[in-house]
Short mmCIF file of C-alpha atoms in Angstrom, two decimals:
data_model
loop_
_atom_site.label_atom_id
_atom_site.label_comp_id
_atom_site.label_asym_id
_atom_site.label_seq_id
_atom_site.Cartn_x
_atom_site.Cartn_y
_atom_site.Cartn_z
CA UNK I 1 -7.78 -26.63 -3.73
CA UNK I 2 -9.13 -23.76 -5.95
CA UNK I 3 -9.02 -20.00 -4.73
CA UNK I 4 -10.41 -16.92 -6.73
CA UNK I 5 -7.03 -15.26 -8.15
CA UNK I 6 -7.07 -11.51 -7.82
CA UNK I 7 -3.60 -10.13 -9.10
CA UNK I 8 -4.54 -6.48 -8.93
CA UNK I 9 -2.83 -3.84 -11.50
CA UNK I 10 0.89 -3.73 -10.38
CA UNK I 11 0.93 -7.53 -11.16
CA UNK I 12 0.13 -6.96 -15.23
CA UNK I 13 3.08 -4.33 -15.33
CA UNK I 14 5.79 -3.27 -12.79
CA UNK I 15 5.55 -6.36 -10.78
CA UNK I 16 4.92 -9.08 -13.49
CA UNK I 17 7.72 -11.56 -11.96
CA UNK I 18 5.13 -11.57 -8.75
CA UNK I 19 2.38 -12.70 -10.99
CA UNK I 20 4.51 -15.05 -13.18
CA UNK I 21 6.11 -16.68 -9.70
CA UNK I 22 2.62 -17.05 -8.52
CA UNK I 23 1.09 -18.85 -11.05
CA UNK I 24 4.70 -21.05 -11.87
CA UNK I 25 4.36 -22.01 -8.31
CA UNK I 26 0.61 -22.87 -8.04
CA UNK I 27 0.63 -24.86 -10.90
CA UNK I 28 3.41 -27.00 -9.48
CA UNK I 29 1.98 -27.46 -6.23
CA UNK I 30 -1.58 -28.05 -7.92
CA UNK I 31 -3.42 -25.06 -6.26
CA UNK I 32 -5.96 -24.06 -8.84
CA UNK I 33 -6.29 -20.12 -9.14
CA UNK I 34 -9.09 -18.94 -10.80
CA UNK I 35 -8.62 -15.00 -12.05
CA UNK I 36 -11.72 -12.84 -11.49
CA UNK I 37 -12.91 -12.73 -15.19
CA UNK I 38 -12.80 -9.16 -15.89
CA UNK I 39 -11.71 -7.89 -12.53
CA UNK I 40 -11.24 -4.24 -11.50
CA UNK I 41 -9.00 -1.89 -9.62
CA UNK I 42 -9.39 -2.05 -5.73
CA UNK I 43 -9.10 1.61 -5.95
CA UNK I 44 -5.87 1.68 -3.58
CA UNK I 45 -6.01 4.78 -1.56
CA UNK I 46 -7.25 7.04 -3.57
CA UNK I 47 -10.85 5.97 -3.93
CA UNK I 48 -11.65 6.74 -0.28
CA UNK I 49 -10.38 10.43 -1.08
CA UNK I 50 -13.31 10.86 -3.01
CA UNK I 51 -16.27 8.65 -1.28
CA UNK I 52 -16.16 6.26 1.28
CA UNK I 53 -18.78 4.22 -0.49
CA UNK I 54 -16.68 4.00 -3.57
CA UNK I 55 -13.38 2.70 -1.63
CA UNK I 56 -15.90 -0.32 -0.52
CA UNK I 57 -17.98 -0.57 -4.04
CA UNK I 58 -14.65 -1.36 -6.12
CA UNK I 59 -12.97 -4.24 -4.22
CA UNK I 60 -16.86 -5.39 -3.44
CA UNK I 61 -17.28 -5.93 -7.31
CA UNK I 62 -14.24 -8.31 -7.08
CA UNK I 63 -15.50 -10.25 -3.91
CA UNK I 64 -19.18 -10.63 -5.21
CA UNK I 65 -17.85 -11.86 -8.50
CA UNK I 66 -15.82 -14.63 -6.22
CA UNK I 67 -19.03 -15.28 -3.97
CA UNK I 68 -20.88 -16.42 -6.47
CA UNK I 69 -18.58 -18.59 -7.19
CA UNK I 70 -18.27 -19.70 -3.52
CA UNK I 71 -14.50 -18.90 -3.48
CA UNK I 72 -11.87 -17.37 -1.10
CA UNK I 73 -10.19 -14.40 -2.58
CA UNK I 74 -6.28 -14.72 -2.66
CA UNK I 75 -4.56 -11.67 -3.18
CA UNK I 76 -0.92 -10.77 -4.15
CA UNK I 77 -0.67 -7.00 -3.56
CA UNK I 78 -0.30 -5.79 -0.02
CA UNK I 79 -2.44 -2.55 -0.84
CA UNK I 80 -5.43 -4.81 -2.67
CA UNK I 81 -5.31 -7.17 0.22
CA UNK I 82 -5.94 -4.45 2.76
CA UNK I 83 -8.54 -2.67 0.88
CA UNK I 84 -10.11 -5.95 -0.35
CA UNK I 85 -10.39 -7.24 3.21
CA UNK I 86 -11.59 -4.21 4.33
CA UNK I 87 -14.31 -3.80 2.22
CA UNK I 88 -15.24 -6.98 3.40
CA UNK I 89 -15.84 -6.48 6.86
CA UNK I 90 -17.30 -3.22 6.56
CA UNK I 91 -20.08 -4.77 4.64
CA UNK I 92 -20.35 -7.95 6.64
CA UNK I 93 -20.56 -5.35 10.04
CA UNK I 94 -23.45 -3.23 8.29
CA UNK I 95 -26.66 -4.58 7.04
CA UNK I 96 -27.16 -1.00 5.38
CA UNK I 97 -23.79 -0.87 3.69
CA UNK I 98 -24.24 -4.62 2.58
CA UNK I 99 -27.67 -3.34 0.84
CA UNK I 100 -26.02 -0.11 -0.43
CA UNK I 101 -22.98 -1.59 -1.77
CA UNK I 102 -24.98 -4.50 -3.59
CA UNK I 103 -27.08 -1.98 -5.07
CA UNK I 104 -23.86 -0.35 -6.79
CA UNK I 105 -22.26 -2.85 -8.28
CA UNK I 106 -25.51 -4.80 -9.32
CA UNK I 107 -24.81 -7.47 -7.49
CA UNK I 108 -25.78 -9.12 -4.00
CA UNK I 109 -22.90 -9.28 -2.29
CA UNK I 110 -22.88 -10.59 1.56
CA UNK I 111 -19.31 -11.04 2.40
CA UNK I 112 -19.81 -14.67 3.09
CA UNK I 113 -16.45 -15.43 1.42
CA UNK I 114 -12.75 -14.65 2.84
CA UNK I 115 -10.09 -12.50 1.69
CA UNK I 116 -6.59 -14.44 1.82
CA UNK I 117 -3.00 -13.01 1.34
CA UNK I 118 -1.12 -14.87 -0.71
CA UNK I 119 0.94 -15.65 2.04
CA UNK I 120 -1.50 -17.33 3.85
CA UNK I 121 -3.10 -19.16 0.95
CA UNK I 122 0.64 -20.71 0.87
CA UNK I 123 1.71 -20.83 4.41
CA UNK I 124 -1.68 -22.14 6.17
CA UNK I 125 -3.98 -23.21 3.56
CA UNK I 126 -1.56 -25.19 1.59
CA UNK I 127 0.68 -25.96 4.76
CA UNK I 128 4.72 -25.92 6.10
CA UNK I 129 5.15 -29.32 5.97
CA UNK I 130 3.57 -29.91 2.47
CA UNK I 131 6.22 -27.25 1.32
CA UNK I 132 8.59 -28.27 2.85
CA UNK I 133 8.18 -31.87 1.40
CA UNK I 134 8.25 -30.19 -2.03
CA UNK I 135 11.73 -28.56 -1.79
CA UNK I 136 14.11 -30.10 -4.36
CA UNK I 137 16.63 -27.41 -4.07
CA UNK I 138 16.87 -26.49 -0.24
CA UNK I 139 18.01 -22.65 -0.08
CA UNK I 140 20.66 -23.75 2.07
CA UNK I 141 22.92 -21.13 4.04
CA UNK I 142 21.01 -18.49 2.48
CA UNK I 143 20.19 -15.86 4.92
CA UNK I 144 17.14 -14.09 4.33
CA UNK I 145 15.38 -11.05 6.07
CA UNK I 146 11.66 -11.43 5.68
CA UNK I 147 9.95 -7.80 4.77
CA UNK I 148 6.33 -7.22 5.68
CA UNK I 149 6.04 -3.63 5.43
CA UNK I 150 2.62 -2.08 6.38
CA UNK I 151 -0.66 -3.28 5.01
CA UNK I 152 -0.29 -7.14 5.24
CA UNK I 153 0.13 -6.60 9.15
CA UNK I 154 -1.53 -3.58 9.91
CA UNK I 155 -4.22 -2.01 11.30
CA UNK I 156 -4.87 -4.99 13.52
CA UNK I 157 -8.01 -5.76 12.46
CA UNK I 158 -7.36 -6.49 8.88
CA UNK I 159 -3.71 -7.97 9.66
CA UNK I 160 -2.78 -11.34 8.53
CA UNK I 161 0.18 -11.92 10.88
CA UNK I 162 1.37 -10.26 14.05
CA UNK I 163 1.67 -5.97 13.98
CA UNK I 164 5.21 -6.15 15.29
CA UNK I 165 6.77 -9.47 15.10
CA UNK I 166 5.12 -11.42 11.97
CA UNK I 167 6.85 -14.68 11.35
CA UNK I 168 4.88 -16.18 8.53
CA UNK I 169 7.54 -15.61 5.57
CA UNK I 170 9.98 -16.51 7.95
CA UNK I 171 8.71 -19.74 8.58
CA UNK I 172 8.09 -20.35 4.68
CA UNK I 173 11.61 -19.63 4.57
CA UNK I 174 12.83 -21.92 7.17
CA UNK I 175 10.42 -24.79 5.47
CA UNK I 176 12.67 -23.93 1.97
CA UNK I 177 15.70 -25.34 3.97
CA UNK I 178 16.94 -21.30 3.97
CA UNK I 179 17.97 -19.00 7.25
CA UNK I 180 15.23 -16.78 8.29
CA UNK I 181 17.38 -13.56 10.14
CA UNK I 182 16.01 -11.70 12.69
CA UNK I 183 16.13 -7.95 11.82
CA UNK I 184 14.61 -4.14 12.69
CA UNK I 185 12.75 -3.34 9.81
CA UNK I 186 10.69 -6.21 8.91
CA UNK I 187 7.41 -4.07 9.48
CA UNK I 188 8.64 -0.34 8.58
CA UNK I 189 6.80 1.41 6.11
CA UNK I 190 9.27 1.51 2.71
CA UNK I 191 8.11 5.31 2.39
CA UNK I 192 5.72 4.00 -0.68
CA UNK I 193 5.22 6.79 -3.20
CA UNK I 194 7.76 9.20 -1.31
CA UNK I 195 10.46 8.17 -3.73
CA UNK I 196 8.55 9.77 -6.50
CA UNK I 197 7.06 12.87 -5.23
CA UNK I 198 9.44 13.54 -2.86
CA UNK I 199 12.95 11.61 -3.33
CA UNK I 200 14.85 12.90 -0.27
CA UNK I 201 12.48 11.87 2.08
CA UNK I 202 11.80 8.69 0.21
CA UNK I 203 15.65 7.54 -0.23
CA UNK I 204 16.21 7.93 3.25
CA UNK I 205 13.69 5.77 4.36
CA UNK I 206 14.71 3.29 1.98
CA UNK I 207 18.39 3.37 2.56
CA UNK I 208 17.58 2.82 6.51
CA UNK I 209 16.09 -0.71 5.50
CA UNK I 210 18.57 -1.63 3.35
CA UNK I 211 21.13 -0.42 5.94
CA UNK I 212 19.52 -2.68 8.16
CA UNK I 213 19.41 -5.88 5.99
CA UNK I 214 22.84 -5.47 5.39
CA UNK I 215 23.48 -5.02 8.99
CA UNK I 216 21.70 -8.38 10.09
CA UNK I 217 23.92 -10.30 7.41
CA UNK I 218 21.22 -11.03 4.92
CA UNK I 219 21.99 -12.37 1.60
CA UNK I 220 18.78 -11.02 0.25
CA UNK I 221 15.19 -10.03 1.13
CA UNK I 222 12.27 -11.37 0.56
CA UNK I 223 8.94 -8.88 0.47
CA UNK I 224 4.99 -9.15 -0.49
CA UNK I 225 4.43 -6.22 -1.80
CA UNK I 226 4.58 -4.50 -5.38
CA UNK I 227 5.36 -1.07 -4.06
CA UNK I 228 8.12 -2.66 -1.38
CA UNK I 229 9.78 -4.02 -4.30
CA UNK I 230 10.12 -1.01 -6.55
CA UNK I 231 11.42 0.64 -3.34
CA UNK I 232 14.21 -1.54 -2.21
CA UNK I 233 15.12 -3.20 -5.94
CA UNK I 234 14.19 -0.81 -8.90
CA UNK I 235 15.22 2.39 -6.69
CA UNK I 236 18.34 0.76 -5.00
CA UNK I 237 20.67 2.20 -7.99
CA UNK I 238 19.79 5.31 -8.03
CA UNK I 239 20.23 5.74 -3.92
CA UNK I 240 23.44 4.18 -4.34
CA UNK I 241 24.16 7.09 -6.52
CA UNK I 242 22.33 9.93 -4.66
CA UNK I 243 23.47 8.86 -1.15
CA UNK I 244 26.71 7.61 -2.38
CA UNK I 245 25.97 3.91 -0.44
CA UNK I 246 27.28 0.75 -1.84
CA UNK I 247 24.58 -1.62 -1.41
CA UNK I 248 24.19 -4.70 -3.75
CA UNK I 249 21.43 -6.03 -1.95
CA UNK I 250 18.99 -8.81 -4.10
CA UNK I 251 15.41 -8.58 -3.21
CA UNK I 252 12.94 -11.30 -4.36
CA UNK I 253 9.18 -11.88 -3.80
CA UNK I 254 8.84 -14.78 -1.99
CA UNK I 255 7.02 -16.56 -4.37
CA UNK I 256 10.16 -16.68 -6.25
CA UNK I 257 12.52 -18.19 -3.27
CA UNK I 258 9.76 -20.63 -3.09
CA UNK I 259 9.56 -21.21 -6.82
CA UNK I 260 13.33 -21.74 -7.08
CA UNK I 261 13.41 -24.08 -4.19
CA UNK I 262 10.90 -26.03 -5.89
CA UNK I 263 12.92 -26.19 -8.79
CA UNK I 264 11.14 -24.11 -11.00
CA UNK I 265 13.33 -22.29 -13.38
CA UNK I 266 14.26 -18.81 -13.16
CA UNK I 267 12.87 -17.70 -16.27
CA UNK I 268 9.68 -19.22 -15.76
CA UNK I 269 9.69 -17.26 -12.31
CA UNK I 270 10.52 -13.83 -13.77
CA UNK I 271 14.05 -13.23 -11.78
CA UNK I 272 15.96 -11.72 -14.69
CA UNK I 273 13.44 -9.24 -14.85
CA UNK I 274 15.23 -7.34 -10.95
CA UNK I 275 17.23 -4.51 -11.60
CA UNK I 276 19.75 -5.94 -8.63
CA UNK I 277 20.76 -9.03 -10.23
CA UNK I 278 20.29 -11.86 -7.99
CA UNK I 279 22.05 -14.38 -10.56
CA UNK I 280 25.46 -14.45 -8.88
CA UNK I 281 24.21 -14.74 -5.31
CA UNK I 282 22.09 -17.84 -6.99
CA UNK I 283 24.86 -18.96 -8.58
CA UNK I 284 27.27 -19.11 -5.16
CA UNK I 285 24.61 -20.64 -3.55
CA UNK I 286 24.24 -23.58 -6.58
CA UNK I 287 20.45 -22.54 -7.06
CA UNK I 288 20.25 -21.42 -10.71
CA UNK N 1 8.47 52.25 27.22
CA UNK N 2 10.38 49.73 25.05
CA UNK N 3 7.97 47.77 22.72
CA UNK N 4 7.54 43.71 23.31
CA UNK N 5 7.19 42.22 20.01
CA UNK N 6 5.91 38.62 20.21
CA UNK N 7 4.95 35.73 17.97
CA UNK N 8 3.32 34.24 20.80
CA UNK N 9 -0.23 32.77 19.91
CA UNK N 10 -3.26 33.46 21.86
CA UNK N 11 -4.58 29.93 22.52
CA UNK N 12 -8.01 31.26 24.09
CA UNK N 13 -8.45 33.11 21.30
CA UNK N 14 -7.82 30.02 18.46
CA UNK N 15 -9.60 27.99 20.53
CA UNK N 16 -12.63 30.27 20.70
CA UNK N 17 -12.23 31.32 17.02
CA UNK N 18 -12.20 27.69 15.89
CA UNK N 19 -14.05 25.50 17.80
CA UNK N 20 -16.21 24.75 14.61
CA UNK N 21 -13.56 23.56 12.84
CA UNK N 22 -12.12 21.27 15.70
CA UNK N 23 -15.84 19.81 15.31
CA UNK N 24 -15.92 19.82 11.97
CA UNK N 25 -12.57 17.47 11.75
CA UNK N 26 -13.82 15.39 14.58
CA UNK N 27 -16.93 14.72 12.74
CA UNK N 28 -15.33 13.97 9.49
CA UNK N 29 -12.18 11.85 10.62
CA UNK N 30 -13.86 10.40 13.45
CA UNK N 31 -11.17 11.00 15.82
CA UNK N 32 -11.84 12.74 19.20
CA UNK N 33 -8.51 14.86 19.49
CA UNK N 34 -9.67 14.93 23.59
CA UNK N 35 -8.66 11.25 23.59
CA UNK N 36 -4.84 12.06 23.00
CA UNK N 37 -2.71 12.18 26.50
CA UNK N 38 0.31 13.46 24.67
CA UNK N 39 2.25 10.15 25.14
CA UNK N 40 4.58 10.53 21.73
CA UNK N 41 4.22 6.88 20.80
CA UNK N 42 2.81 7.57 17.74
CA UNK N 43 5.85 10.02 16.94
CA UNK N 44 8.07 7.76 17.97
CA UNK N 45 7.49 4.77 15.61
CA UNK N 46 6.56 7.42 12.49
CA UNK N 47 8.90 6.74 9.42
CA UNK N 48 8.32 10.13 8.08
CA UNK N 49 8.81 11.90 11.47
CA UNK N 50 12.52 12.97 10.23
CA UNK N 51 11.32 15.21 7.53
CA UNK N 52 8.19 16.43 9.32
CA UNK N 53 7.72 20.36 10.42
CA UNK N 54 5.18 18.88 12.94
CA UNK N 55 5.51 15.69 14.99
CA UNK N 56 2.10 13.59 14.54
CA UNK N 57 1.80 14.24 18.54
CA UNK N 58 2.09 17.74 17.73
CA UNK N 59 -0.71 17.85 15.04
CA UNK N 60 -3.28 16.49 17.79
CA UNK N 61 -2.17 18.80 20.02
CA UNK N 62 -2.79 21.74 17.65
CA UNK N 63 -5.90 20.24 16.90
CA UNK N 64 -6.67 20.37 20.54
CA UNK N 65 -6.16 24.47 20.67
CA UNK N 66 -7.57 25.06 17.64
CA UNK N 67 -4.78 25.91 15.51
CA UNK N 68 -6.01 25.81 12.24
CA UNK N 69 -4.38 27.96 9.82
CA UNK N 70 -0.75 26.13 10.96
CA UNK N 71 -2.73 22.63 10.65
CA UNK N 72 -3.50 23.37 7.25
CA UNK N 73 -0.11 24.61 6.07
CA UNK N 74 1.84 22.32 8.11
CA UNK N 75 4.13 19.87 5.56
CA UNK N 76 3.46 16.92 7.95
CA UNK N 77 0.11 16.24 6.52
CA UNK N 78 1.11 15.48 3.09
CA UNK N 79 4.21 13.27 4.57
CA UNK N 80 2.05 10.90 6.09
CA UNK N 81 2.31 7.45 3.95
CA UNK N 82 -0.71 6.10 5.79
CA UNK N 83 1.42 2.81 7.00
CA UNK N 84 -0.72 2.68 10.20
CA UNK N 85 2.13 2.24 12.42
CA UNK N 86 0.86 5.59 15.00
CA UNK N 87 -2.75 3.78 14.84
CA UNK N 88 -1.60 0.46 15.58
CA UNK N 89 0.46 1.74 18.40
CA UNK N 90 -1.70 4.23 20.34
CA UNK N 91 -2.88 3.16 23.70
CA UNK N 92 -6.06 5.45 23.06
CA UNK N 93 -7.02 3.91 19.63
CA UNK N 94 -6.78 7.17 17.70
CA UNK N 95 -7.07 6.83 14.08
CA UNK N 96 -4.10 9.35 13.02
CA UNK N 97 -3.76 8.26 9.28
CA UNK N 98 -7.82 9.51 9.03
CA UNK N 99 -7.26 12.49 10.82
CA UNK N 100 -4.45 12.84 8.39
CA UNK N 101 -6.51 12.51 5.43
CA UNK N 102 -9.16 14.91 6.38
CA UNK N 103 -6.87 17.56 7.17
CA UNK N 104 -5.57 16.96 3.42
CA UNK N 105 -8.90 17.32 2.35
CA UNK N 106 -9.71 20.52 4.31
CA UNK N 107 -5.99 22.31 3.09
CA UNK N 108 -7.09 21.56 -0.55
CA UNK N 109 -10.65 22.86 0.24
CA UNK N 110 -9.36 25.91 2.04
CA UNK N 111 -6.98 26.83 -1.32
CA UNK N 112 -3.59 25.82 0.34
CA UNK N 113 -1.07 24.48 -2.28
CA UNK N 114 1.05 22.33 -0.39
CA UNK N 115 -0.51 19.15 -1.57
CA UNK N 116 -1.71 20.06 -5.07
CA UNK N 117 0.91 17.54 -6.66
CA UNK N 118 -0.27 14.45 -4.54
CA UNK N 119 -3.85 15.19 -5.36
CA UNK N 120 -3.22 15.59 -9.19
CA UNK N 121 -1.87 12.05 -9.01
CA UNK N 122 -4.88 11.38 -6.91
CA UNK N 123 -7.31 12.34 -9.54
CA UNK N 124 -5.32 10.68 -12.69
CA UNK N 125 -5.26 7.43 -10.85
CA UNK N 126 -8.83 7.58 -10.22
CA UNK N 127 -9.58 8.62 -13.77
CA UNK N 128 -7.88 6.12 -15.26
CA UNK N 129 -9.70 3.31 -13.11
CA UNK N 130 -12.97 5.07 -13.76
CA UNK N 131 -12.10 4.63 -18.04
CA UNK N 132 -10.36 1.30 -17.97
CA UNK N 133 -11.64 -0.59 -15.02
CA UNK N 134 -7.69 -0.82 -14.19
CA UNK N 135 -4.48 1.26 -13.67
CA UNK N 136 -2.67 2.20 -16.94
CA UNK N 137 0.24 2.63 -14.89
CA UNK N 138 2.29 4.39 -18.11
CA UNK N 139 -0.84 6.63 -19.06
CA UNK N 140 -0.84 7.43 -15.05
CA UNK N 141 2.88 8.10 -14.78
CA UNK N 142 3.30 10.52 -18.10
CA UNK N 143 -0.12 12.22 -17.40
CA UNK N 144 1.46 13.18 -13.75
CA UNK N 145 4.71 14.31 -15.57
CA UNK N 146 3.17 16.26 -17.93
CA UNK N 147 0.18 18.16 -15.73
CA UNK N 148 2.98 18.76 -13.05
CA UNK N 149 5.53 20.04 -15.55
CA UNK N 150 7.98 17.46 -14.46
CA UNK N 151 8.73 16.24 -18.24
CA UNK N 152 11.64 14.11 -17.53
CA UNK N 153 11.37 12.46 -14.17
CA UNK N 154 12.13 8.83 -13.57
CA UNK N 155 12.38 8.91 -17.23
CA UNK N 156 15.52 7.26 -16.95
CA UNK N 157 13.72 4.24 -15.54
CA UNK N 158 11.83 4.04 -18.66
CA UNK N 159 14.10 1.98 -20.89
CA UNK N 160 15.08 -0.55 -18.01
CA UNK N 161 11.20 -0.97 -17.12
CA UNK N 162 10.43 -1.45 -21.01
CA UNK N 163 13.35 -4.04 -21.55
CA UNK N 164 12.18 -5.84 -18.30
CA UNK N 165 8.78 -6.16 -19.47
CA UNK N 166 7.70 -4.07 -16.49
CA UNK N 167 5.54 -1.32 -18.89
CA UNK N 168 2.35 -2.15 -20.95
CA UNK N 169 2.32 0.38 -23.65
CA UNK N 170 -1.12 0.05 -24.14
CA UNK N 171 -4.01 0.40 -21.34
CA UNK N 172 -6.22 -2.72 -20.84
CA UNK N 173 -9.69 -2.20 -20.92
CA UNK N 174 -11.88 -4.58 -18.76
CA UNK N 175 -15.19 -5.65 -20.69
CA UNK N 176 -17.56 -5.08 -17.78
CA UNK N 177 -20.34 -3.29 -19.65
CA UNK N 178 -19.95 -0.07 -18.17
CA UNK N 179 -20.07 -1.78 -14.50
CA UNK N 180 -16.94 0.09 -12.83
CA UNK N 181 -18.22 3.49 -14.56
CA UNK N 182 -21.74 3.51 -13.26
CA UNK N 183 -20.28 2.25 -9.89
CA UNK N 184 -18.44 5.70 -9.75
CA UNK N 185 -21.39 7.52 -11.20
CA UNK N 186 -23.90 5.92 -8.19
CA UNK N 187 -21.32 6.20 -5.42
CA UNK N 188 -20.86 10.01 -6.12
CA UNK N 189 -24.31 10.38 -6.16
CA UNK N 190 -25.03 8.91 -2.94
CA UNK N 191 -22.48 10.88 -1.49
CA UNK N 192 -24.16 13.97 -2.44
CA UNK N 193 -27.07 12.89 -1.47
CA UNK N 194 -26.06 12.00 1.70
CA UNK N 195 -27.28 8.31 1.48
CA UNK N 196 -23.80 6.37 2.70
CA UNK N 197 -24.61 4.31 5.78
#
């Protein structure tokens, strides 16, 4: 099983543990991730402010490099997934755009390869049964709320799961022996960069999410997006100060939880890089 | 006779005066504001509604009425985070995030300053992509703080990020033979020439 791998910019810095855990997991499960050589930034939500063509062409260059090698593309970051998938759909549905984009990126690109979120790679392509069969340390008794956020499940035409009640991460948690917990905020937005520009608004949104996780009785949150992770994990301490709350909610990339259950060392997964230390929880559940 | 003062808006006059504006927004955003029958589902599910001066539903109503000035000065258009919950749930399939983006653009074109910092962040982001092929996160944050004169913003996160190996000190420039730079140049050229399918 082989995929072209598009980590995206955050995975080399702020969300390094998402990258480490994904690669460690792929090695363990013998999934070959071929990192697209000299991949470029997808343009996020900024390219479209300049030009629609730029917003399609930046992702398309990466997709074309994978297409040349006959590979579907696996994407970690939710925003990159959204932008790559949108570019693919746009090129696929317009011959004129397909020609224009190929000209701009200096490569023929016909959108014949697919864009998959890394969740789909593990859950659907690799398969839940096989995941369950590879578990060495079940997440026994661990109550996990899965946090999908916005860009993996919206808009409908680009979504990798249901818009209002996605279940793919919950199914993975169950396959790992954990307890998927239903809650109210699974598809709510984390506020993205409001926590940077406009802390009063951003912190309110984040604390609503954390409060809902506590209320649902969760031990931890599983997420799949670098921005969600930054907001829920890195900002948590600051939110406690500013809003006089007392959250101590460990947040994981779902790939870290998979890795732990499959016996990969926490160091290799990058778990020590979190702001809210998950080690007391993991120790208490015999997962370290 | 007692003088009656009123801050009411003459809706007919606003509509007549700003019909061109409505058409321009319709064309650029792909949203036909007449599709909206004001059910309010967008506003009920908006994660940032609590901080807005006008609900998303009201933004469309204001557009229907041609309230250009109020729309371009609204805080709401800068609070929208593009989470797409409204569009996903809209029974009329109205692409509100696209409308908000178009209004932000118009607001900046009209010299209204509400969103200047957000624009600055976007410009620096794209500069980084154009120059290195990827986003150089540290450079982006430092550049933003410097240019927006908030020198110590989030500074207390710097050291913990560094000690966790979550900051790269130097940009990683990809060896693409200038391909990304040429993508920027060609896209701009096509856009200026109206040559975008």
